[in-house]
Amino acid sequence: MDLFIAIFTGTIIAATPLIFAALGELVVEKSGVLNLGIEGMMLVGAAFAFWGVIAGLPMPLAILAGALAGAASSLLFGVLALTFLTNQYAAGLALAIFGSGLSAFIGRGFGSAPIDALDAIHLPVLSDIPLVGPLLLRFDPLVYLALAMFVLISWFLYRTKAGLVLRTIGESPETAHAIGFPVIGIRYLAVLFGGLMAGLGGAYLSVAYTPLWVENMTAGRGWIALALVVFATWRPLRVLLGAWLFGGMTILQLQGQALGLGVPSELLSALPYAATIVVLVIISQNRQMLALHFPASLAKPFRPAN
């Protein structure tokens, strides 16, 4: 039972940064914009959040600093892709490289000393209930925030007029513009939101998941978040399930190393990424499902007619 609890809680925790980043990218892509710079935005968010803790900021403000840093870096992408109509693939890759370099520059003075991690929530009596408490009521606040964002984004996209407008812009920006909606302005808001969420994911890595500065600590999670959006066929629930799948595979490979299985550690470390690739290949075979939810104007530049 203790092993089951450890695997379950570890899965939820490992999935949290992916939930933030992938849900943010989902909203961005629903607006018809493709931002490949998630890895860079997560690294910038991680660096600024870690810096905030070292600088003595209260933990909530340090996390907010990481989120805002992610949003600020996404603004660079927005200016290039939406204002100057730069190729979105190139602009996103440039942001990923820029974020990696900036985070390395900021983190060069952090050293290797750990910081006090974000505390888990403890509810009197409730958190001590056998099984229920350890499984559901002993996580840190950002875990619950990630789940709340899943509910909020699902409601926004499919139950509100604003969500319908966003999806319309992703399908046909020309139609939305003809009706009178500010396509570029809404896409900017979506890009900023995606950066904010990626920054939150990065902040979670540096102040909660691994409260110790390590260069390139995202370890490819930004690219996995991009893959999850496709794996999910642009549906929020499938993003959540995909993040849990990756988180579960991550914890299983760690447990496998701890148990001393006769398998090379490098192979076990590659297990979560290999599982994601296999699932993507399987999902991509269903072209009808992909076409059904694929934003028709994804990565296509739009310039409003005068």
PDB file of C-alpha atoms in Angstrom:
ATOM      1  CA  MET A   1       0.000   0.000   0.000  1.00  0.00           C
ATOM      2  CA  ASP A   2       2.845   2.408   0.794  1.00  0.00           C
ATOM      3  CA  LEU A   3       4.351   1.706  -2.635  1.00  0.00           C
ATOM      4  CA  PHE A   4       1.007   2.371  -4.317  1.00  0.00           C
ATOM      5  CA  ILE A   5       0.611   5.672  -2.459  1.00  0.00           C
ATOM      6  CA  ALA A   6       4.166   6.683  -3.398  1.00  0.00           C
ATOM      7  CA  ILE A   7       3.582   5.911  -7.088  1.00  0.00           C
ATOM      8  CA  PHE A   8       0.178   7.639  -7.168  1.00  0.00           C
ATOM      9  CA  THR A   9       1.295  10.829  -5.429  1.00  0.00           C
ATOM     10  CA  GLY A  10       4.566  10.876  -7.370  1.00  0.00           C
ATOM     11  CA  THR A  11       2.635  10.623 -10.633  1.00  0.00           C
ATOM     12  CA  ILE A  12       0.413  13.583  -9.770  1.00  0.00           C
ATOM     13  CA  ILE A  13       3.399  15.691  -8.726  1.00  0.00           C
ATOM     14  CA  ALA A  14       5.519  14.784 -11.767  1.00  0.00           C
ATOM     15  CA  ALA A  15       2.608  15.595 -14.082  1.00  0.00           C
ATOM     16  CA  THR A  16       1.915  19.046 -12.623  1.00  0.00           C
ATOM     17  CA  PRO A  17       4.473  21.102 -14.630  1.00  0.00           C
ATOM     18  CA  LEU A  18       3.309  19.356 -17.805  1.00  0.00           C
ATOM     19  CA  ILE A  19      -0.335  20.146 -17.022  1.00  0.00           C
ATOM     20  CA  PHE A  20       0.462  23.843 -16.695  1.00  0.00           C
ATOM     21  CA  ALA A  21       2.575  24.028 -19.845  1.00  0.00           C
ATOM     22  CA  ALA A  22       0.397  21.823 -22.062  1.00  0.00           C
ATOM     23  CA  LEU A  23      -2.895  23.492 -21.084  1.00  0.00           C
ATOM     24  CA  GLY A  24      -1.343  26.882 -21.808  1.00  0.00           C
ATOM     25  CA  GLU A  25      -0.163  25.713 -25.225  1.00  0.00           C
ATOM     26  CA  LEU A  26      -3.608  24.227 -25.886  1.00  0.00           C
ATOM     27  CA  VAL A  27      -5.189  27.667 -25.501  1.00  0.00           C
ATOM     28  CA  VAL A  28      -2.501  29.198 -27.723  1.00  0.00           C
ATOM     29  CA  GLU A  29      -3.052  26.643 -30.481  1.00  0.00           C
ATOM     30  CA  LYS A  30      -6.833  26.974 -30.212  1.00  0.00           C
ATOM     31  CA  SER A  31      -6.312  30.600 -31.267  1.00  0.00           C
ATOM     32  CA  GLY A  32      -4.439  29.440 -34.378  1.00  0.00           C
ATOM     33  CA  VAL A  33      -0.917  30.182 -33.124  1.00  0.00           C
ATOM     34  CA  LEU A  34       1.844  27.597 -32.706  1.00  0.00           C
ATOM     35  CA  ASN A  35       4.498  28.456 -30.113  1.00  0.00           C
ATOM     36  CA  LEU A  36       7.363  25.963 -30.050  1.00  0.00           C
ATOM     37  CA  GLY A  37       9.170  27.902 -27.333  1.00  0.00           C
ATOM     38  CA  ILE A  38       7.598  26.201 -24.305  1.00  0.00           C
ATOM     39  CA  GLU A  39      10.921  24.750 -23.191  1.00  0.00           C
ATOM     40  CA  GLY A  40      12.497  28.208 -23.127  1.00  0.00           C
ATOM     41  CA  MET A  41       9.558  29.798 -21.302  1.00  0.00           C
ATOM     42  CA  MET A  42       9.594  27.061 -18.668  1.00  0.00           C
ATOM     43  CA  LEU A  43      13.330  27.533 -18.097  1.00  0.00           C
ATOM     44  CA  VAL A  44      12.920  31.293 -17.736  1.00  0.00           C
ATOM     45  CA  GLY A  45      10.068  30.765 -15.279  1.00  0.00           C
ATOM     46  CA  ALA A  46      12.142  28.286 -13.284  1.00  0.00           C
ATOM     47  CA  ALA A  47      15.121  30.656 -13.113  1.00  0.00           C
ATOM     48  CA  PHE A  48      13.129  33.703 -12.006  1.00  0.00           C
ATOM     49  CA  ALA A  49      11.137  31.749  -9.413  1.00  0.00           C
ATOM     50  CA  PHE A  50      14.331  30.293  -7.963  1.00  0.00           C
ATOM     51  CA  TRP A  51      15.916  33.746  -7.961  1.00  0.00           C
ATOM     52  CA  GLY A  52      12.862  35.109  -6.138  1.00  0.00           C
ATOM     53  CA  VAL A  53      13.256  32.572  -3.344  1.00  0.00           C
ATOM     54  CA  ILE A  54      16.992  33.275  -3.024  1.00  0.00           C
ATOM     55  CA  ALA A  55      16.281  37.021  -2.994  1.00  0.00           C
ATOM     56  CA  GLY A  56      14.011  36.546   0.001  1.00  0.00           C
ATOM     57  CA  LEU A  57      10.638  37.020  -1.661  1.00  0.00           C
ATOM     58  CA  PRO A  58       7.686  35.186  -0.122  1.00  0.00           C
ATOM     59  CA  MET A  59       7.045  31.939  -1.958  1.00  0.00           C
ATOM     60  CA  PRO A  60       3.824  33.152  -3.665  1.00  0.00           C
ATOM     61  CA  LEU A  61       5.639  36.212  -5.039  1.00  0.00           C
ATOM     62  CA  ALA A  62       8.569  34.092  -6.228  1.00  0.00           C
ATOM     63  CA  ILE A  63       6.171  31.813  -8.093  1.00  0.00           C
ATOM     64  CA  LEU A  64       4.388  34.855  -9.525  1.00  0.00           C
ATOM     65  CA  ALA A  65       7.755  36.201 -10.702  1.00  0.00           C
ATOM     66  CA  GLY A  66       8.365  32.947 -12.569  1.00  0.00           C
ATOM     67  CA  ALA A  67       4.924  33.051 -14.174  1.00  0.00           C
ATOM     68  CA  LEU A  68       5.313  36.685 -15.249  1.00  0.00           C
ATOM     69  CA  ALA A  69       8.776  35.955 -16.633  1.00  0.00           C
ATOM     70  CA  GLY A  70       7.260  33.218 -18.784  1.00  0.00           C
ATOM     71  CA  ALA A  71       4.581  35.635 -20.003  1.00  0.00           C
ATOM     72  CA  ALA A  72       7.185  38.306 -20.769  1.00  0.00           C
ATOM     73  CA  SER A  73       9.252  35.876 -22.821  1.00  0.00           C
ATOM     74  CA  SER A  74       6.139  34.818 -24.730  1.00  0.00           C
ATOM     75  CA  LEU A  75       5.565  38.470 -25.591  1.00  0.00           C
ATOM     76  CA  LEU A  76       8.806  38.395 -27.589  1.00  0.00           C
ATOM     77  CA  PHE A  77       7.374  35.533 -29.620  1.00  0.00           C
ATOM     78  CA  GLY A  78       4.103  37.413 -30.033  1.00  0.00           C
ATOM     79  CA  VAL A  79       5.813  40.491 -31.438  1.00  0.00           C
ATOM     80  CA  LEU A  80       7.785  38.415 -33.923  1.00  0.00           C
ATOM     81  CA  ALA A  81       4.965  36.082 -34.994  1.00  0.00           C
ATOM     82  CA  LEU A  82       1.893  38.299 -34.761  1.00  0.00           C
ATOM     83  CA  THR A  83       3.148  41.803 -35.464  1.00  0.00           C
ATOM     84  CA  PHE A  84       6.019  41.142 -37.864  1.00  0.00           C
ATOM     85  CA  LEU A  85       4.511  37.886 -39.212  1.00  0.00           C
ATOM     86  CA  THR A  86       7.746  35.960 -38.751  1.00  0.00           C
ATOM     87  CA  ASN A  87       7.503  32.227 -39.401  1.00  0.00           C
ATOM     88  CA  GLN A  88       6.000  30.810 -36.211  1.00  0.00           C
ATOM     89  CA  TYR A  89       8.147  27.682 -36.254  1.00  0.00           C
ATOM     90  CA  ALA A  90      11.347  29.730 -36.459  1.00  0.00           C
ATOM     91  CA  ALA A  91      10.198  32.241 -33.837  1.00  0.00           C
ATOM     92  CA  GLY A  92       9.263  29.460 -31.421  1.00  0.00           C
ATOM     93  CA  LEU A  93      12.563  27.648 -31.843  1.00  0.00           C
ATOM     94  CA  ALA A  94      14.405  30.937 -31.336  1.00  0.00           C
ATOM     95  CA  LEU A  95      12.471  31.485 -28.087  1.00  0.00           C
ATOM     96  CA  ALA A  96      13.378  27.989 -26.874  1.00  0.00           C
ATOM     97  CA  ILE A  97      17.073  28.671 -27.497  1.00  0.00           C
ATOM     98  CA  PHE A  98      16.863  32.169 -25.992  1.00  0.00           C
ATOM     99  CA  GLY A  99      15.122  30.890 -22.858  1.00  0.00           C
ATOM    100  CA  SER A 100      17.724  28.195 -22.358  1.00  0.00           C
ATOM    101  CA  GLY A 101      20.554  30.690 -22.631  1.00  0.00           C
ATOM    102  CA  LEU A 102      18.874  33.305 -20.434  1.00  0.00           C
ATOM    103  CA  SER A 103      18.109  30.799 -17.678  1.00  0.00           C
ATOM    104  CA  ALA A 104      21.721  29.566 -17.733  1.00  0.00           C
ATOM    105  CA  PHE A 105      22.943  33.158 -17.453  1.00  0.00           C
ATOM    106  CA  ILE A 106      20.603  33.956 -14.556  1.00  0.00           C
ATOM    107  CA  GLY A 107      21.385  30.705 -12.768  1.00  0.00           C
ATOM    108  CA  ARG A 108      25.156  30.903 -12.988  1.00  0.00           C
ATOM    109  CA  GLY A 109      25.330  32.446  -9.499  1.00  0.00           C
ATOM    110  CA  PHE A 110      22.804  30.195  -7.801  1.00  0.00           C
ATOM    111  CA  GLY A 111      25.294  27.517  -6.784  1.00  0.00           C
ATOM    112  CA  SER A 112      24.174  24.043  -5.749  1.00  0.00           C
ATOM    113  CA  ALA A 113      22.579  24.817  -2.384  1.00  0.00           C
ATOM    114  CA  PRO A 114      18.952  23.650  -2.101  1.00  0.00           C
ATOM    115  CA  ILE A 115      16.154  26.003  -1.085  1.00  0.00           C
ATOM    116  CA  ASP A 116      13.156  25.404   1.142  1.00  0.00           C
ATOM    117  CA  ALA A 117      10.575  23.741  -1.090  1.00  0.00           C
ATOM    118  CA  LEU A 118       6.977  24.859  -1.410  1.00  0.00           C
ATOM    119  CA  ASP A 119       5.131  23.418   1.572  1.00  0.00           C
ATOM    120  CA  ALA A 120       2.339  20.917   1.127  1.00  0.00           C
ATOM    121  CA  ILE A 121      -1.120  21.775   2.402  1.00  0.00           C
ATOM    122  CA  HIS A 122      -2.121  20.077   5.641  1.00  0.00           C
ATOM    123  CA  LEU A 123      -5.773  20.127   6.602  1.00  0.00           C
ATOM    124  CA  PRO A 124      -6.361  19.280  10.266  1.00  0.00           C
ATOM    125  CA  VAL A 125      -8.027  15.868  10.660  1.00  0.00           C
ATOM    126  CA  LEU A 126      -8.780  15.525   6.912  1.00  0.00           C
ATOM    127  CA  SER A 127      -5.142  15.147   5.827  1.00  0.00           C
ATOM    128  CA  ASP A 128      -4.692  12.435   8.467  1.00  0.00           C
ATOM    129  CA  ILE A 129      -7.525  10.216   7.246  1.00  0.00           C
ATOM    130  CA  PRO A 130      -6.009   6.841   6.323  1.00  0.00           C
ATOM    131  CA  LEU A 131      -5.510   6.349   2.571  1.00  0.00           C
ATOM    132  CA  VAL A 132      -7.681   9.346   1.582  1.00  0.00           C
ATOM    133  CA  GLY A 133      -5.374  11.859   3.263  1.00  0.00           C
ATOM    134  CA  PRO A 134      -2.096  10.663   1.686  1.00  0.00           C
ATOM    135  CA  LEU A 135      -3.719  10.157  -1.724  1.00  0.00           C
ATOM    136  CA  LEU A 136      -5.669  13.390  -2.069  1.00  0.00           C
ATOM    137  CA  LEU A 137      -5.051  15.920   0.687  1.00  0.00           C
ATOM    138  CA  ARG A 138      -1.299  16.303   1.149  1.00  0.00           C
ATOM    139  CA  PHE A 139      -0.190  18.045  -2.040  1.00  0.00           C
ATOM    140  CA  ASP A 140       1.229  21.541  -2.378  1.00  0.00           C
ATOM    141  CA  PRO A 141      -1.025  24.401  -3.588  1.00  0.00           C
ATOM    142  CA  LEU A 142       0.258  24.366  -7.187  1.00  0.00           C
ATOM    143  CA  VAL A 143      -0.927  20.778  -7.687  1.00  0.00           C
ATOM    144  CA  TYR A 144      -4.464  21.853  -6.856  1.00  0.00           C
ATOM    145  CA  LEU A 145      -4.059  25.002  -8.947  1.00  0.00           C
ATOM    146  CA  ALA A 146      -3.102  22.891 -11.977  1.00  0.00           C
ATOM    147  CA  LEU A 147      -6.268  20.809 -11.577  1.00  0.00           C
ATOM    148  CA  ALA A 148      -8.322  23.972 -11.099  1.00  0.00           C
ATOM    149  CA  MET A 149      -6.852  25.403 -14.311  1.00  0.00           C
ATOM    150  CA  PHE A 150      -7.888  22.252 -16.159  1.00  0.00           C
ATOM    151  CA  VAL A 151     -11.492  22.762 -15.018  1.00  0.00           C
ATOM    152  CA  LEU A 152     -11.395  26.494 -15.747  1.00  0.00           C
ATOM    153  CA  ILE A 153      -9.902  26.126 -19.240  1.00  0.00           C
ATOM    154  CA  SER A 154     -12.346  23.346 -20.157  1.00  0.00           C
ATOM    155  CA  TRP A 155     -15.245  25.542 -19.055  1.00  0.00           C
ATOM    156  CA  PHE A 156     -13.840  28.596 -20.830  1.00  0.00           C
ATOM    157  CA  LEU A 157     -13.273  26.869 -24.170  1.00  0.00           C
ATOM    158  CA  TYR A 158     -16.594  25.043 -24.427  1.00  0.00           C
ATOM    159  CA  ARG A 159     -19.044  26.877 -22.167  1.00  0.00           C
ATOM    160  CA  THR A 160     -18.382  30.571 -22.735  1.00  0.00           C
ATOM    161  CA  LYS A 161     -18.801  33.028 -25.583  1.00  0.00           C
ATOM    162  CA  ALA A 162     -15.181  34.140 -25.229  1.00  0.00           C
ATOM    163  CA  GLY A 163     -14.050  30.536 -25.676  1.00  0.00           C
ATOM    164  CA  LEU A 164     -16.192  30.224 -28.795  1.00  0.00           C
ATOM    165  CA  VAL A 165     -14.631  33.391 -30.184  1.00  0.00           C
ATOM    166  CA  LEU A 166     -11.143  32.048 -29.498  1.00  0.00           C
ATOM    167  CA  ARG A 167     -11.912  28.788 -31.274  1.00  0.00           C
ATOM    168  CA  THR A 168     -13.487  30.660 -34.190  1.00  0.00           C
ATOM    169  CA  ILE A 169     -10.298  32.688 -34.575  1.00  0.00           C
ATOM    170  CA  GLY A 170      -8.330  29.441 -34.609  1.00  0.00           C
ATOM    171  CA  GLU A 171     -10.549  28.041 -37.327  1.00  0.00           C
ATOM    172  CA  SER A 172     -11.121  31.087 -39.518  1.00  0.00           C
ATOM    173  CA  PRO A 173      -9.514  34.379 -38.490  1.00  0.00           C
ATOM    174  CA  GLU A 174     -10.852  36.059 -41.629  1.00  0.00           C
ATOM    175  CA  THR A 175     -14.425  35.294 -40.580  1.00  0.00           C
ATOM    176  CA  ALA A 176     -13.824  36.445 -37.026  1.00  0.00           C
ATOM    177  CA  HIS A 177     -12.248  39.671 -38.289  1.00  0.00           C
ATOM    178  CA  ALA A 178     -15.178  40.291 -40.650  1.00  0.00           C
ATOM    179  CA  ILE A 179     -17.580  39.956 -37.721  1.00  0.00           C
ATOM    180  CA  GLY A 180     -15.596  42.569 -35.831  1.00  0.00           C
ATOM    181  CA  PHE A 181     -13.419  40.630 -33.397  1.00  0.00           C
ATOM    182  CA  PRO A 182      -9.832  41.879 -32.822  1.00  0.00           C
ATOM    183  CA  VAL A 183      -8.032  38.762 -34.035  1.00  0.00           C
ATOM    184  CA  ILE A 184      -4.482  39.935 -33.348  1.00  0.00           C
ATOM    185  CA  GLY A 185      -5.359  41.285 -29.900  1.00  0.00           C
ATOM    186  CA  ILE A 186      -7.022  38.037 -28.867  1.00  0.00           C
ATOM    187  CA  ARG A 187      -4.104  36.013 -30.196  1.00  0.00           C
ATOM    188  CA  TYR A 188      -1.738  38.184 -28.157  1.00  0.00           C
ATOM    189  CA  LEU A 189      -3.778  37.443 -25.020  1.00  0.00           C
ATOM    190  CA  ALA A 190      -3.685  33.714 -25.786  1.00  0.00           C
ATOM    191  CA  VAL A 191       0.100  33.807 -26.306  1.00  0.00           C
ATOM    192  CA  LEU A 192       0.601  35.702 -23.033  1.00  0.00           C
ATOM    193  CA  PHE A 193      -1.591  33.219 -21.197  1.00  0.00           C
ATOM    194  CA  GLY A 194       0.384  30.328 -22.659  1.00  0.00           C
ATOM    195  CA  GLY A 195       3.619  31.949 -21.499  1.00  0.00           C
ATOM    196  CA  LEU A 196       2.172  32.531 -18.028  1.00  0.00           C
ATOM    197  CA  MET A 197       1.215  28.857 -17.747  1.00  0.00           C
ATOM    198  CA  ALA A 198       4.618  27.693 -19.020  1.00  0.00           C
ATOM    199  CA  GLY A 199       6.281  29.997 -16.500  1.00  0.00           C
ATOM    200  CA  LEU A 200       4.164  28.441 -13.747  1.00  0.00           C
ATOM    201  CA  GLY A 201       5.246  24.990 -14.885  1.00  0.00           C
ATOM    202  CA  GLY A 202       8.884  26.032 -14.773  1.00  0.00           C
ATOM    203  CA  ALA A 203       8.438  27.686 -11.379  1.00  0.00           C
ATOM    204  CA  TYR A 204       6.959  24.467 -10.034  1.00  0.00           C
ATOM    205  CA  LEU A 205      10.027  22.552 -11.147  1.00  0.00           C
ATOM    206  CA  SER A 206      12.475  24.849  -9.371  1.00  0.00           C
ATOM    207  CA  VAL A 207      10.644  25.603  -6.112  1.00  0.00           C
ATOM    208  CA  ALA A 208       8.597  22.451  -5.518  1.00  0.00           C
ATOM    209  CA  TYR A 209       9.522  19.429  -7.632  1.00  0.00           C
ATOM    210  CA  THR A 210      13.318  19.825  -7.497  1.00  0.00           C
ATOM    211  CA  PRO A 211      14.133  22.732  -5.134  1.00  0.00           C
ATOM    212  CA  LEU A 212      17.733  22.784  -6.313  1.00  0.00           C
ATOM    213  CA  TRP A 213      19.024  24.741  -9.297  1.00  0.00           C
ATOM    214  CA  VAL A 214      20.127  22.554 -12.181  1.00  0.00           C
ATOM    215  CA  GLU A 215      20.850  24.006 -15.602  1.00  0.00           C
ATOM    216  CA  ASN A 216      18.275  22.897 -18.216  1.00  0.00           C
ATOM    217  CA  MET A 217      16.231  21.371 -15.407  1.00  0.00           C
ATOM    218  CA  THR A 218      13.161  21.016 -17.631  1.00  0.00           C
ATOM    219  CA  ALA A 219      14.895  18.057 -19.340  1.00  0.00           C
ATOM    220  CA  GLY A 220      12.718  18.270 -22.435  1.00  0.00           C
ATOM    221  CA  ARG A 221       9.392  18.691 -20.649  1.00  0.00           C
ATOM    222  CA  GLY A 222       8.545  21.671 -22.839  1.00  0.00           C
ATOM    223  CA  TRP A 223       8.760  19.483 -25.944  1.00  0.00           C
ATOM    224  CA  ILE A 224       6.734  16.773 -24.208  1.00  0.00           C
ATOM    225  CA  ALA A 225       4.057  19.382 -23.435  1.00  0.00           C
ATOM    226  CA  LEU A 226       3.917  20.231 -27.141  1.00  0.00           C
ATOM    227  CA  ALA A 227       3.551  16.555 -27.975  1.00  0.00           C
ATOM    228  CA  LEU A 228       0.812  16.150 -25.382  1.00  0.00           C
ATOM    229  CA  VAL A 229      -1.361  18.740 -27.106  1.00  0.00           C
ATOM    230  CA  VAL A 230      -1.246  16.664 -30.284  1.00  0.00           C
ATOM    231  CA  PHE A 231      -1.651  13.419 -28.323  1.00  0.00           C
ATOM    232  CA  ALA A 232      -4.748  14.983 -26.755  1.00  0.00           C
ATOM    233  CA  THR A 233      -6.122  16.003 -30.163  1.00  0.00           C
ATOM    234  CA  TRP A 234      -6.528  19.493 -28.695  1.00  0.00           C
ATOM    235  CA  ARG A 235      -8.906  18.338 -25.915  1.00  0.00           C
ATOM    236  CA  PRO A 236      -8.248  19.408 -22.286  1.00  0.00           C
ATOM    237  CA  LEU A 237      -9.194  16.090 -20.651  1.00  0.00           C
ATOM    238  CA  ARG A 238      -6.777  14.184 -22.848  1.00  0.00           C
ATOM    239  CA  VAL A 239      -4.053  16.697 -22.023  1.00  0.00           C
ATOM    240  CA  LEU A 240      -4.596  15.899 -18.349  1.00  0.00           C
ATOM    241  CA  LEU A 241      -4.539  12.148 -18.962  1.00  0.00           C
ATOM    242  CA  GLY A 242      -1.439  12.430 -21.148  1.00  0.00           C
ATOM    243  CA  ALA A 243       0.385  14.397 -18.458  1.00  0.00           C
ATOM    244  CA  TRP A 244      -0.521  11.749 -15.886  1.00  0.00           C
ATOM    245  CA  LEU A 245       0.738   9.052 -18.254  1.00  0.00           C
ATOM    246  CA  PHE A 246       4.104  10.758 -18.596  1.00  0.00           C
ATOM    247  CA  GLY A 247       4.240  11.428 -14.859  1.00  0.00           C
ATOM    248  CA  GLY A 248       3.434   7.799 -14.108  1.00  0.00           C
ATOM    249  CA  MET A 249       6.140   6.517 -16.424  1.00  0.00           C
ATOM    250  CA  THR A 250       8.614   8.940 -14.829  1.00  0.00           C
ATOM    251  CA  ILE A 251       7.861   7.637 -11.340  1.00  0.00           C
ATOM    252  CA  LEU A 252       7.939   4.004 -12.471  1.00  0.00           C
ATOM    253  CA  GLN A 253      11.415   4.423 -13.932  1.00  0.00           C
ATOM    254  CA  LEU A 254      12.589   6.024 -10.691  1.00  0.00           C
ATOM    255  CA  GLN A 255      11.085   3.169  -8.696  1.00  0.00           C
ATOM    256  CA  GLY A 256      12.743   0.712 -11.059  1.00  0.00           C
ATOM    257  CA  GLN A 257      16.136   2.286 -10.431  1.00  0.00           C
ATOM    258  CA  ALA A 258      15.507   2.289  -6.656  1.00  0.00           C
ATOM    259  CA  LEU A 259      14.620  -1.409  -6.738  1.00  0.00           C
ATOM    260  CA  GLY A 260      17.837  -2.162  -8.590  1.00  0.00           C
ATOM    261  CA  LEU A 261      16.297  -3.785 -11.646  1.00  0.00           C
ATOM    262  CA  GLY A 262      18.813  -5.353 -13.980  1.00  0.00           C
ATOM    263  CA  VAL A 263      18.176  -2.747 -16.655  1.00  0.00           C
ATOM    264  CA  PRO A 264      20.598   0.069 -17.557  1.00  0.00           C
ATOM    265  CA  SER A 265      19.599   3.306 -15.814  1.00  0.00           C
ATOM    266  CA  GLU A 266      19.876   5.202 -19.105  1.00  0.00           C
ATOM    267  CA  LEU A 267      17.229   2.948 -20.618  1.00  0.00           C
ATOM    268  CA  LEU A 268      14.927   3.435 -17.640  1.00  0.00           C
ATOM    269  CA  SER A 269      15.399   7.204 -17.843  1.00  0.00           C
ATOM    270  CA  ALA A 270      14.326   7.127 -21.485  1.00  0.00           C
ATOM    271  CA  LEU A 271      11.173   5.144 -20.656  1.00  0.00           C
ATOM    272  CA  PRO A 272       8.779   8.137 -20.181  1.00  0.00           C
ATOM    273  CA  TYR A 273       9.879   9.711 -23.467  1.00  0.00           C
ATOM    274  CA  ALA A 274       9.662   6.417 -25.343  1.00  0.00           C
ATOM    275  CA  ALA A 275       6.160   5.794 -23.976  1.00  0.00           C
ATOM    276  CA  THR A 276       5.085   9.269 -25.139  1.00  0.00           C
ATOM    277  CA  ILE A 277       6.443   8.618 -28.640  1.00  0.00           C
ATOM    278  CA  VAL A 278       4.645   5.261 -28.853  1.00  0.00           C
ATOM    279  CA  VAL A 279       1.341   6.802 -27.787  1.00  0.00           C
ATOM    280  CA  LEU A 280       1.773   9.640 -30.295  1.00  0.00           C
ATOM    281  CA  VAL A 281       2.387   7.167 -33.100  1.00  0.00           C
ATOM    282  CA  ILE A 282      -0.738   5.230 -32.167  1.00  0.00           C
ATOM    283  CA  ILE A 283      -2.876   8.361 -31.903  1.00  0.00           C
ATOM    284  CA  SER A 284      -1.578   9.765 -35.190  1.00  0.00           C
ATOM    285  CA  GLN A 285      -2.986   6.748 -37.008  1.00  0.00           C
ATOM    286  CA  ASN A 286      -6.500   8.086 -36.389  1.00  0.00           C
ATOM    287  CA  ARG A 287      -6.352  10.880 -38.923  1.00  0.00           C
ATOM    288  CA  GLN A 288     -10.090  11.495 -38.743  1.00  0.00           C
ATOM    289  CA  MET A 289      -9.901  12.382 -35.044  1.00  0.00           C
ATOM    290  CA  LEU A 290      -6.884  14.606 -35.606  1.00  0.00           C
ATOM    291  CA  ALA A 291      -8.613  16.447 -38.457  1.00  0.00           C
ATOM    292  CA  LEU A 292     -11.791  16.866 -36.410  1.00  0.00           C
ATOM    293  CA  HIS A 293     -10.173  18.977 -33.682  1.00  0.00           C
ATOM    294  CA  PHE A 294      -7.173  20.412 -35.540  1.00  0.00           C
ATOM    295  CA  PRO A 295      -7.357  24.262 -35.599  1.00  0.00           C
ATOM    296  CA  ALA A 296      -7.606  25.014 -39.311  1.00  0.00           C
ATOM    297  CA  SER A 297      -5.508  28.189 -39.182  1.00  0.00           C
ATOM    298  CA  LEU A 298      -2.775  26.801 -36.911  1.00  0.00           C
ATOM    299  CA  ALA A 299       0.611  28.445 -37.610  1.00  0.00           C
ATOM    300  CA  LYS A 300      -0.821  30.437 -40.521  1.00  0.00           C
ATOM    301  CA  PRO A 301      -0.032  34.171 -40.394  1.00  0.00           C
ATOM    302  CA  PHE A 302      -2.910  36.622 -40.477  1.00  0.00           C
ATOM    303  CA  ARG A 303      -2.817  40.290 -41.373  1.00  0.00           C
ATOM    304  CA  PRO A 304      -6.099  42.184 -41.009  1.00  0.00           C
ATOM    305  CA  ALA A 305      -7.300  43.801 -44.215  1.00  0.00           C
ATOM    306  CA  ASN A 306      -7.315  47.594 -44.141  1.00  0.00           C
TER     307      ASN A 306
END
